[in-house]
Amino acid sequence: MDSRKNGSEAPREIWDMNLERAKDILKKVSDVPMLEALILASFVFDEPKEKILIHGLPKDEKLIRRFFELVHKRSKGYPLQYILKKVEFMGYEFYIEEGVFIPRSVTEELVEIAIDLVRNLGLSLVADIGTGSGAIAISVAKMTGVKVLATDVSEKAVKVARINISKMKVQDLVTVEKGEFLEPFLDRLDEIDLVVSNPPYVRRSDEVSNEVLYEPEEAIFSGRTGLEFYEEFFKRYDLSNK
């Protein structure tokens, strides 16, 4: 008996068609459109990607509409991390939301260098400027046990960083405050052994991808030359004795 005659295969066939359609839509923004389609489907339907790929999903018009809303949003360059409200960094899953800089995997190299310095030199206090989601500060603290003072000029970033500090259970190690550079911790400058940062470095005249334009511009651009952050930092602080 052909199971299609009684409609038992219809939901799977409809879903497969929708998944292919989503993949085609995402091709213009992603090198792995099927993977992103599966990630979004997993998010919307609350099912593992593997199950969706192997078994498909029963027809649910409301959820399928929601799925395509997110697919189209992503196709315009809206970051996948903002949709999912999470980002992977150094093997940890951090909470993220629009208005806060998304940590990049390339920055993990900076964290690894900081971890080596803390361990090899026996450092006891690290500062993280422009902490954003808190990914750098939290990763260094969790992997070494060192205390970290973190700052950001964005109130939203400070809020998100505190959420992640609580989520990662490093409240005793990481402190974050709103303010420029090291200003919130001026009374502790002499104690700081190491300053880490992934500051803005893009020139205002430089072209960036649509995806980057959804992120906070103060975390991306650094004046006419791209060096404004560094110039201002070294004007304010004398670290020659460090």
CSV table of C-alpha atoms in Angstrom, one decimal:
chain,number,residue,atom,x,y,z
A,1,MET,CA,0.0,0.0,0.0
A,2,ASP,CA,1.3,3.5,-0.9
A,3,SER,CA,1.4,5.4,2.4
A,4,ARG,CA,1.1,8.7,0.5
A,5,LYS,CA,-2.5,7.8,-0.3
A,6,ASN,CA,-3.6,8.2,3.3
A,7,GLY,CA,-1.5,11.3,3.8
A,8,SER,CA,0.9,9.8,6.3
A,9,GLU,CA,3.9,11.0,4.3
A,10,ALA,CA,2.6,14.5,3.5
A,11,PRO,CA,4.0,16.3,6.6
A,12,ARG,CA,7.5,14.9,5.9
A,13,GLU,CA,7.3,15.9,2.2
A,14,ILE,CA,6.1,19.4,3.0
A,15,TRP,CA,8.9,19.8,5.6
A,16,ASP,CA,11.6,18.7,3.2
A,17,MET,CA,10.4,21.2,0.6
A,18,ASN,CA,10.4,23.9,3.2
A,19,LEU,CA,13.9,23.0,4.4
A,20,GLU,CA,15.2,23.2,0.8
A,21,ARG,CA,13.5,26.5,0.3
A,22,ALA,CA,15.1,27.8,3.5
A,23,LYS,CA,18.5,26.6,2.3
A,24,ASP,CA,18.1,28.5,-1.0
A,25,ILE,CA,17.1,31.7,0.8
A,26,LEU,CA,20.1,31.5,3.1
A,27,LYS,CA,22.7,30.9,0.4
A,28,LYS,CA,23.3,34.6,-0.1
A,29,VAL,CA,24.5,35.2,3.5
A,30,SER,CA,25.9,31.8,4.5
A,31,ASP,CA,28.6,29.4,3.3
A,32,VAL,CA,26.7,26.6,5.1
A,33,PRO,CA,23.0,27.4,4.3
A,34,MET,CA,21.7,24.0,5.1
A,35,LEU,CA,23.4,23.9,8.5
A,36,GLU,CA,22.0,27.3,9.3
A,37,ALA,CA,18.5,26.2,8.2
A,38,LEU,CA,18.8,23.2,10.5
A,39,ILE,CA,20.0,25.4,13.4
A,40,LEU,CA,17.0,27.7,12.9
A,41,ALA,CA,14.6,24.8,12.6
A,42,SER,CA,16.0,23.3,15.8
A,43,PHE,CA,15.5,26.6,17.5
A,44,VAL,CA,11.9,27.1,16.4
A,45,PHE,CA,10.7,23.5,16.7
A,46,ASP,CA,12.8,22.7,19.8
A,47,GLU,CA,14.1,19.5,18.3
A,48,PRO,CA,17.7,18.3,17.7
A,49,LYS,CA,19.2,19.1,14.3
A,50,GLU,CA,19.9,15.4,13.7
A,51,LYS,CA,16.3,14.4,14.3
A,52,ILE,CA,15.1,17.1,11.9
A,53,LEU,CA,17.5,16.0,9.2
A,54,ILE,CA,16.7,12.3,9.6
A,55,HIS,CA,13.0,12.2,10.5
A,56,GLY,CA,11.7,15.6,9.4
A,57,LEU,CA,8.9,17.3,11.4
A,58,PRO,CA,5.2,17.0,11.5
A,59,LYS,CA,3.3,19.8,9.8
A,60,ASP,CA,2.8,22.9,12.0
A,61,GLU,CA,1.8,25.9,10.0
A,62,LYS,CA,2.3,28.3,12.8
A,63,LEU,CA,5.8,27.2,13.5
A,64,ILE,CA,6.7,27.0,9.9
A,65,ARG,CA,5.7,30.6,9.4
A,66,ARG,CA,7.8,31.5,12.4
A,67,PHE,CA,10.7,29.5,10.9
A,68,PHE,CA,10.5,31.4,7.7
A,69,GLU,CA,10.3,34.8,9.5
A,70,LEU,CA,13.6,34.0,11.1
A,71,VAL,CA,15.1,32.6,7.8
A,72,HIS,CA,14.2,35.9,6.0
A,73,LYS,CA,15.6,37.9,8.9
A,74,ARG,CA,18.8,36.0,8.8
A,75,SER,CA,18.9,36.4,5.0
A,76,LYS,CA,19.2,40.2,5.4
A,77,GLY,CA,22.4,39.7,7.4
A,78,TYR,CA,20.9,39.7,10.9
A,79,PRO,CA,23.4,37.8,13.0
A,80,LEU,CA,22.4,34.2,13.8
A,81,GLN,CA,23.8,34.7,17.3
A,82,TYR,CA,21.3,37.4,18.0
A,83,ILE,CA,18.4,35.2,16.8
A,84,LEU,CA,19.5,32.3,19.0
A,85,LYS,CA,20.6,34.6,21.8
A,86,LYS,CA,23.7,32.6,22.4
A,87,VAL,CA,27.3,32.3,21.1
A,88,GLU,CA,30.0,29.7,21.5
A,89,PHE,CA,33.4,30.9,22.7
A,90,MET,CA,36.3,29.0,24.2
A,91,GLY,CA,34.1,26.0,24.6
A,92,TYR,CA,31.5,27.9,26.6
A,93,GLU,CA,28.0,29.0,25.6
A,94,PHE,CA,27.5,32.7,26.4
A,95,TYR,CA,24.2,34.6,26.4
A,96,ILE,CA,24.1,37.4,23.8
A,97,GLU,CA,21.6,39.9,22.5
A,98,GLU,CA,21.3,42.7,20.0
A,99,GLY,CA,23.3,45.8,21.0
A,100,VAL,CA,26.2,43.8,22.4
A,101,PHE,CA,29.3,42.9,20.3
A,102,ILE,CA,29.5,39.2,19.3
A,103,PRO,CA,32.8,37.6,20.3
A,104,ARG,CA,34.7,36.0,17.4
A,105,SER,CA,36.5,32.7,17.4
A,106,VAL,CA,39.7,34.5,16.3
A,107,THR,CA,39.7,36.3,19.6
A,108,GLU,CA,40.2,32.9,21.4
A,109,GLU,CA,43.9,33.3,20.5
A,110,LEU,CA,44.1,36.4,22.7
A,111,VAL,CA,42.5,34.5,25.5
A,112,GLU,CA,45.0,31.7,25.2
A,113,ILE,CA,47.9,34.1,25.3
A,114,ALA,CA,46.4,35.8,28.4
A,115,ILE,CA,45.9,32.4,30.1
A,116,ASP,CA,49.5,31.5,29.4
A,117,LEU,CA,50.7,34.8,30.9
A,118,VAL,CA,48.6,34.4,34.0
A,119,ARG,CA,49.8,30.9,34.6
A,120,ASN,CA,53.5,31.4,33.7
A,121,LEU,CA,54.0,34.7,35.5
A,122,GLY,CA,51.7,34.0,38.4
A,123,LEU,CA,49.5,37.1,37.8
A,124,SER,CA,46.8,37.8,40.3
A,125,LEU,CA,44.7,40.6,38.7
A,126,VAL,CA,43.6,41.1,35.1
A,127,ALA,CA,41.6,44.0,33.5
A,128,ASP,CA,39.4,43.5,30.4
A,129,ILE,CA,38.4,46.8,28.6
A,130,GLY,CA,35.3,46.7,26.4
A,131,THR,CA,34.2,43.4,27.8
A,132,GLY,CA,30.9,43.2,25.8
A,133,SER,CA,29.3,39.9,26.7
A,134,GLY,CA,32.1,39.2,29.2
A,135,ALA,CA,33.5,36.4,27.1
A,136,ILE,CA,37.2,37.2,27.4
A,137,ALA,CA,37.0,38.1,31.1
A,138,ILE,CA,35.0,35.0,32.1
A,139,SER,CA,37.0,32.6,30.0
A,140,VAL,CA,40.3,33.8,31.5
A,141,ALA,CA,38.9,33.7,35.0
A,142,LYS,CA,37.3,30.2,34.6
A,143,MET,CA,40.5,28.7,33.1
A,144,THR,CA,43.0,30.2,35.6
A,145,GLY,CA,41.1,31.2,38.7
A,146,VAL,CA,42.5,34.8,38.4
A,147,LYS,CA,40.4,37.8,39.3
A,148,VAL,CA,39.3,40.0,36.5
A,149,LEU,CA,38.1,43.6,36.5
A,150,ALA,CA,36.0,44.3,33.4
A,151,THR,CA,34.6,47.5,31.9
A,152,ASP,CA,32.3,48.6,29.1
A,153,VAL,CA,30.8,52.0,28.1
A,154,SER,CA,27.5,50.2,27.2
A,155,GLU,CA,24.9,49.7,29.9
A,156,LYS,CA,23.4,46.9,27.9
A,157,ALA,CA,26.8,45.2,27.6
A,158,VAL,CA,27.4,45.4,31.3
A,159,LYS,CA,23.9,43.9,31.9
A,160,VAL,CA,24.7,41.0,29.5
A,161,ALA,CA,28.1,40.5,31.0
A,162,ARG,CA,26.6,40.2,34.5
A,163,ILE,CA,24.1,37.6,33.2
A,164,ASN,CA,27.0,35.6,31.9
A,165,ILE,CA,29.1,36.0,35.0
A,166,SER,CA,26.1,34.6,37.0
A,167,LYS,CA,25.5,31.8,34.4
A,168,MET,CA,29.2,30.8,34.5
A,169,LYS,CA,29.3,31.0,38.3
A,170,VAL,CA,32.3,33.4,38.4
A,171,GLN,CA,30.8,36.1,40.6
A,172,ASP,CA,33.8,35.8,43.0
A,173,LEU,CA,36.3,36.2,40.2
A,174,VAL,CA,34.9,38.7,37.7
A,175,THR,CA,33.6,42.2,38.5
A,176,VAL,CA,32.2,44.4,35.7
A,177,GLU,CA,31.4,48.1,35.8
A,178,LYS,CA,30.2,50.7,33.3
A,179,GLY,CA,32.8,53.2,32.2
A,180,GLU,CA,35.5,54.1,29.8
A,181,PHE,CA,38.8,52.2,29.7
A,182,LEU,CA,40.0,51.6,33.4
A,183,GLU,CA,38.1,54.6,34.8
A,184,PRO,CA,35.8,52.5,37.1
A,185,PHE,CA,38.8,51.0,38.8
A,186,LEU,CA,41.3,53.9,39.1
A,187,ASP,CA,41.8,53.1,42.8
A,188,ARG,CA,43.2,49.6,41.7
A,189,LEU,CA,45.5,50.6,38.8
A,190,ASP,CA,48.6,49.7,40.8
A,191,GLU,CA,47.2,46.2,41.4
A,192,ILE,CA,46.5,45.3,37.7
A,193,ASP,CA,49.1,42.9,36.3
A,194,LEU,CA,47.7,42.5,32.8
A,195,VAL,CA,45.2,44.4,30.5
A,196,VAL,CA,43.4,42.5,27.8
A,197,SER,CA,41.0,43.9,25.2
A,198,ASN,CA,39.5,43.3,21.8
A,199,PRO,CA,38.9,47.0,21.1
A,200,PRO,CA,37.3,48.7,18.1
A,201,TYR,CA,39.8,49.0,15.3
A,202,VAL,CA,37.9,49.6,12.1
A,203,ARG,CA,38.3,53.0,10.3
A,204,ARG,CA,35.1,55.0,9.8
A,205,SER,CA,35.8,55.0,6.1
A,206,ASP,CA,36.1,51.2,5.8
A,207,GLU,CA,33.4,49.1,4.3
A,208,VAL,CA,32.0,46.4,6.5
A,209,SER,CA,29.5,43.6,5.9
A,210,ASN,CA,25.8,44.0,6.5
A,211,GLU,CA,26.1,41.5,9.3
A,212,VAL,CA,28.6,43.7,11.2
A,213,LEU,CA,26.3,46.7,10.8
A,214,TYR,CA,23.8,45.1,13.1
A,215,GLU,CA,26.4,45.2,15.9
A,216,PRO,CA,27.0,48.3,18.1
A,217,GLU,CA,29.1,50.8,16.1
A,218,GLU,CA,31.1,51.8,19.2
A,219,ALA,CA,32.4,48.3,19.4
A,220,ILE,CA,33.5,48.2,15.7
A,221,PHE,CA,34.7,51.7,14.6
A,222,SER,CA,37.6,53.6,16.1
A,223,GLY,CA,37.8,57.0,14.5
A,224,ARG,CA,39.4,58.1,11.2
A,225,THR,CA,42.5,55.9,11.5
A,226,GLY,CA,41.1,53.0,13.5
A,227,LEU,CA,43.6,53.7,16.2
A,228,GLU,CA,41.6,56.1,18.3
A,229,PHE,CA,41.1,53.6,21.1
A,230,TYR,CA,44.8,53.0,21.5
A,231,GLU,CA,45.8,56.7,21.3
A,232,GLU,CA,43.3,57.6,24.0
A,233,PHE,CA,44.3,54.7,26.2
A,234,PHE,CA,48.0,55.6,26.3
A,235,LYS,CA,47.2,59.3,26.8
A,236,ARG,CA,45.3,58.4,30.0
A,237,TYR,CA,47.5,55.7,31.6
A,238,ASP,CA,51.2,55.3,32.2
A,239,LEU,CA,51.9,51.6,32.3
A,240,SER,CA,55.7,51.9,31.8
A,241,ASN,CA,56.3,50.4,35.2
A,242,LYS,CA,54.3,47.3,34.4
